[in-house]
Short mmCIF file of C-alpha atoms in Angstrom, two decimals:
data_model
loop_
_atom_site.label_atom_id
_atom_site.label_comp_id
_atom_site.label_asym_id
_atom_site.label_seq_id
_atom_site.Cartn_x
_atom_site.Cartn_y
_atom_site.Cartn_z
CA GLY K 20 167.82 133.12 52.05
CA GLU K 21 166.23 136.53 51.82
CA ASP K 22 164.56 137.65 55.01
CA VAL K 23 164.07 140.84 56.98
CA GLU K 24 162.42 140.57 60.38
CA GLN K 25 160.88 143.20 62.63
CA SER K 26 158.68 143.12 65.68
CA LEU K 27 155.12 144.03 64.71
CA PHE K 28 154.13 146.45 67.46
CA LEU K 29 155.71 149.04 69.74
CA SER K 30 153.96 151.36 72.18
CA VAL K 31 155.69 154.30 73.87
CA ARG K 32 154.74 157.39 75.84
CA GLU K 33 155.05 160.81 74.29
CA GLY K 34 158.47 162.27 75.05
CA ASP K 35 160.15 158.89 75.52
CA SER K 36 162.61 157.39 73.04
CA SER K 37 161.43 154.68 70.63
CA VAL K 38 163.72 151.94 69.37
CA ILE K 39 162.60 149.85 66.42
CA ASN K 40 164.71 146.81 65.63
CA CYS K 41 165.30 144.87 62.43
CA THR K 42 167.38 141.83 61.51
CA TYR K 43 168.37 140.88 57.98
CA THR K 44 170.13 137.98 56.31
CA ASP K 45 171.88 139.28 53.18
CA SER K 46 175.41 140.23 54.19
CA SER K 47 176.04 141.65 50.71
CA SER K 48 173.46 144.43 51.14
CA THR K 49 174.85 147.83 50.26
CA TYR K 50 172.17 150.00 51.79
CA LEU K 51 169.62 149.51 54.53
CA TYR K 52 166.56 151.70 54.63
CA TRP K 53 163.90 152.87 57.04
CA TYR K 54 160.58 153.91 55.56
CA LYS K 55 157.59 155.49 57.34
CA GLN K 56 153.97 154.90 56.40
CA GLU K 57 151.36 157.18 57.90
CA PRO K 58 147.71 156.05 57.92
CA GLY K 59 146.16 156.02 54.46
CA ALA K 60 149.38 157.05 52.74
CA GLY K 61 152.21 155.50 50.79
CA LEU K 62 155.66 154.77 52.16
CA GLN K 63 158.22 157.54 52.42
CA LEU K 64 161.93 157.15 52.92
CA LEU K 65 162.86 158.25 56.43
CA THR K 66 166.56 157.55 56.45
CA TYR K 67 169.12 155.05 55.22
CA ILE K 68 172.57 153.83 56.14
CA PHE K 69 175.37 152.63 53.94
CA SER K 70 176.64 149.20 54.90
CA ASN K 71 180.15 150.42 55.77
CA MET K 72 178.79 152.75 58.46
CA ASP K 73 177.99 151.92 62.08
CA MET K 74 175.81 154.86 62.91
CA LYS K 75 173.97 157.70 61.25
CA GLN K 76 172.25 160.55 63.04
CA ASP K 77 169.70 162.92 61.53
CA GLN K 78 168.00 165.27 64.01
CA ARG K 79 165.81 163.06 66.24
CA LEU K 80 166.66 159.89 64.31
CA THR K 81 169.63 157.63 65.02
CA VAL K 82 170.32 154.53 62.95
CA LEU K 83 172.65 151.89 64.35
CA LEU K 84 174.04 149.06 62.23
CA ASN K 85 175.72 145.95 63.64
CA LYS K 86 177.00 144.10 60.57
CA LYS K 87 178.34 141.17 62.54
CA ASP K 88 174.90 140.40 63.97
CA LYS K 89 173.04 141.72 60.89
CA HIS K 90 171.02 143.98 63.17
CA LEU K 91 169.66 147.41 62.34
CA SER K 92 167.85 149.76 64.70
CA LEU K 93 166.05 153.08 64.42
CA ARG K 94 165.91 155.28 67.50
CA ILE K 95 163.48 158.18 67.61
CA ALA K 96 164.28 160.65 70.38
CA ASP K 97 161.52 162.64 72.11
CA THR K 98 158.79 160.65 70.35
CA GLN K 99 155.75 162.70 69.39
CA THR K 100 152.18 161.69 68.52
CA GLY K 101 152.97 162.59 64.92
CA ASP K 102 155.52 159.77 64.90
CA SER K 103 152.68 157.22 65.15
CA ALA K 104 152.99 155.21 61.96
CA ILE K 105 154.23 151.92 60.54
CA TYR K 106 158.01 151.75 60.10
CA PHE K 107 159.46 149.42 57.50
CA CYS K 108 163.01 148.18 57.35
CA ALA K 109 164.35 147.22 53.91
CA GLU K 110 167.63 145.95 52.54
CA ASN K 111 168.81 145.99 48.96
CA HIS K 112 169.41 142.45 47.84
CA ALA K 113 172.47 142.45 45.65
CA GLY K 114 172.01 139.03 44.07
CA ASN K 115 171.05 138.28 40.49
CA ASN K 116 167.53 139.60 41.00
CA ARG K 117 168.45 142.89 42.62
CA LYS K 118 165.49 144.23 44.56
CA LEU K 119 164.51 145.60 47.92
CA ILE K 120 163.62 143.06 50.59
CA TRP K 121 161.06 144.38 53.06
CA GLY K 122 160.27 143.63 56.67
CA LEU K 123 156.61 143.34 57.68
CA GLY K 124 156.66 146.73 59.39
CA THR K 125 156.51 147.83 63.02
CA SER K 126 153.40 149.71 64.08
CA LEU K 127 154.44 152.46 66.51
CA ALA K 128 151.75 153.82 68.83
CA VAL K 129 152.60 156.96 70.77
CA ASN K 130 150.45 157.53 73.84
CA PRO K 131 149.95 161.02 75.29
CA ASN E 7 157.01 167.64 41.24
CA ALA E 8 154.29 164.94 41.27
CA GLY E 9 156.58 161.94 41.87
CA VAL E 10 154.57 158.71 41.51
CA THR E 11 150.91 159.07 40.62
CA GLN E 12 148.44 156.19 40.85
CA THR E 13 144.85 156.08 39.68
CA PRO E 14 142.25 155.38 40.87
CA LYS E 15 142.55 155.94 44.63
CA PHE E 16 139.55 153.74 45.43
CA GLN E 17 137.73 151.05 43.48
CA VAL E 18 135.03 148.48 44.17
CA LEU E 19 134.73 145.57 41.74
CA LYS E 20 132.42 142.62 41.48
CA THR E 21 133.95 139.16 41.31
CA GLY E 22 134.93 138.42 37.71
CA GLN E 23 135.21 142.03 36.58
CA SER E 24 138.43 143.34 35.11
CA MET E 25 140.26 146.59 35.67
CA THR E 26 143.60 148.30 35.12
CA LEU E 27 145.47 150.28 37.74
CA GLN E 28 147.52 153.06 36.24
CA CYS E 29 150.86 154.35 37.49
CA ALA E 30 153.09 157.12 36.16
CA GLN E 31 156.33 158.60 37.46
CA ASP E 32 158.03 161.82 36.43
CA MET E 33 161.47 161.20 37.93
CA ASN E 34 162.95 159.49 34.86
CA HIS E 35 163.40 156.31 36.88
CA ASN E 36 164.37 153.09 35.18
CA SER E 37 162.67 150.65 37.56
CA MET E 38 159.03 150.40 38.53
CA TYR E 39 157.15 148.06 40.88
CA TRP E 40 153.69 146.96 41.91
CA TYR E 41 153.13 145.85 45.50
CA ARG E 42 150.11 144.79 47.46
CA GLN E 43 149.77 145.45 51.16
CA ASP E 44 147.56 143.31 53.38
CA PRO E 45 147.23 143.41 57.19
CA GLY E 46 149.98 141.38 58.84
CA MET E 47 151.58 140.53 55.48
CA GLY E 48 153.69 143.61 54.89
CA LEU E 49 154.48 144.56 51.30
CA ARG E 50 154.46 141.79 48.72
CA LEU E 51 155.91 142.34 45.28
CA ILE E 52 153.51 141.44 42.47
CA TYR E 53 155.53 142.39 39.38
CA TYR E 54 158.39 144.68 38.63
CA SER E 55 160.09 146.23 35.65
CA ALA E 56 163.81 146.67 36.11
CA SER E 57 164.04 148.82 32.99
CA GLU E 58 161.87 149.91 30.08
CA GLY E 59 160.97 146.93 27.95
CA THR E 60 161.35 144.29 30.70
CA THR E 61 158.92 142.90 33.26
CA ASP E 62 159.40 140.13 35.82
CA LYS E 63 157.25 138.27 38.30
CA GLY E 64 157.54 139.04 41.97
CA GLU E 65 156.32 136.98 44.92
CA VAL E 66 152.57 136.97 44.16
CA PRO E 67 151.99 137.38 40.38
CA ASN E 68 149.03 135.01 39.94
CA GLY E 69 145.87 136.75 38.74
CA TYR E 70 147.74 139.85 37.54
CA ASN E 71 149.37 141.12 34.38
CA VAL E 72 151.49 144.20 33.81
CA SER E 73 152.53 146.45 30.97
CA ARG E 74 155.51 148.78 30.93
CA LEU E 75 154.00 151.16 28.40
CA ASN E 76 157.02 153.47 28.28
CA LYS E 77 159.62 154.69 30.74
CA ARG E 78 157.05 156.70 32.69
CA GLU E 79 154.11 154.32 32.90
CA PHE E 80 153.58 150.87 34.41
CA SER E 81 150.06 149.46 34.58
CA LEU E 82 148.67 146.52 36.54
CA ARG E 83 145.70 144.58 35.18
CA LEU E 84 143.32 142.26 36.97
CA GLU E 85 141.64 140.16 34.28
CA SER E 86 139.05 138.48 36.49
CA ALA E 87 138.95 139.96 39.97
CA ALA E 88 138.58 137.68 42.99
CA PRO E 89 137.81 138.58 46.63
CA SER E 90 141.36 137.46 47.53
CA GLN E 91 142.60 140.44 45.52
CA THR E 92 141.00 142.88 47.94
CA SER E 93 144.00 144.87 49.09
CA VAL E 94 145.83 148.16 48.96
CA TYR E 95 148.03 148.38 45.88
CA PHE E 96 151.14 150.53 45.70
CA CYS E 97 153.15 151.50 42.69
CA ALA E 98 156.76 152.52 43.25
CA SER E 99 159.73 153.56 41.17
CA SER E 100 163.48 153.74 41.67
CA GLU E 101 166.41 154.94 39.63
CA TRP E 102 167.78 151.40 39.40
CA PRO E 103 166.72 148.05 40.88
CA ALA E 104 167.27 147.85 44.64
CA THR E 105 167.90 151.58 45.09
CA GLU E 106 165.69 153.97 47.06
CA ALA E 107 162.04 153.49 46.08
CA PHE E 108 159.46 156.26 45.78
CA PHE E 109 155.85 155.28 46.37
CA GLY E 110 152.48 156.41 45.10
CA GLN E 111 149.62 157.07 47.49
CA GLY E 112 148.02 153.68 46.93
CA THR E 113 144.81 152.26 45.45
CA ARG E 114 142.36 150.70 47.86
CA LEU E 115 140.61 147.90 45.94
CA THR E 116 137.65 145.93 47.24
CA VAL E 117 136.34 142.91 45.35
CA VAL E 118 132.86 141.79 46.39
#
């Protein structure tokens, strides 16, 4: 079936690393995405990883993909208060009805 | 570059009233989507249009209709609003189905 799961909440201290986890079910997904939603705003693409990659790094962000376990993670180094937001994991479902399948989002709270 | 523009940003309706949410994108994208976002429910797909001239139901289409007016515009209509339709509505577009989605800023709708 189609399912993307994330934990709903994460709280970290400013300066620590944050790790947001996601599991998915569609092994045929080509891309996996991380989106960020700040309060009162729409979603914005943060980063993505192609399914044949294990890791992608972009400044403070590191994405790790374990295809065997269908597990995706987003690590934010040196977390700042401006990183407080909801983070959504999404996979592109490559079946007949191609569409993005979304997780419920992880609300990240960064405490000073 | 405006991206995805939704109007209105806020709306209060009485039960039984009708209204149309407008969405336009200037990225020449083929696919457009309407989502609703409710606390604890993540993003739920209402309707989508994979390409100009086609529309399909998503997870929660009941009580809504859509029109893909042209390649740029995709509107969502509530014929007889109900309190259960109180939500934040997001329009999104992507070059093709299941590729990176770009979101509007959202419409916060309250039905009383």
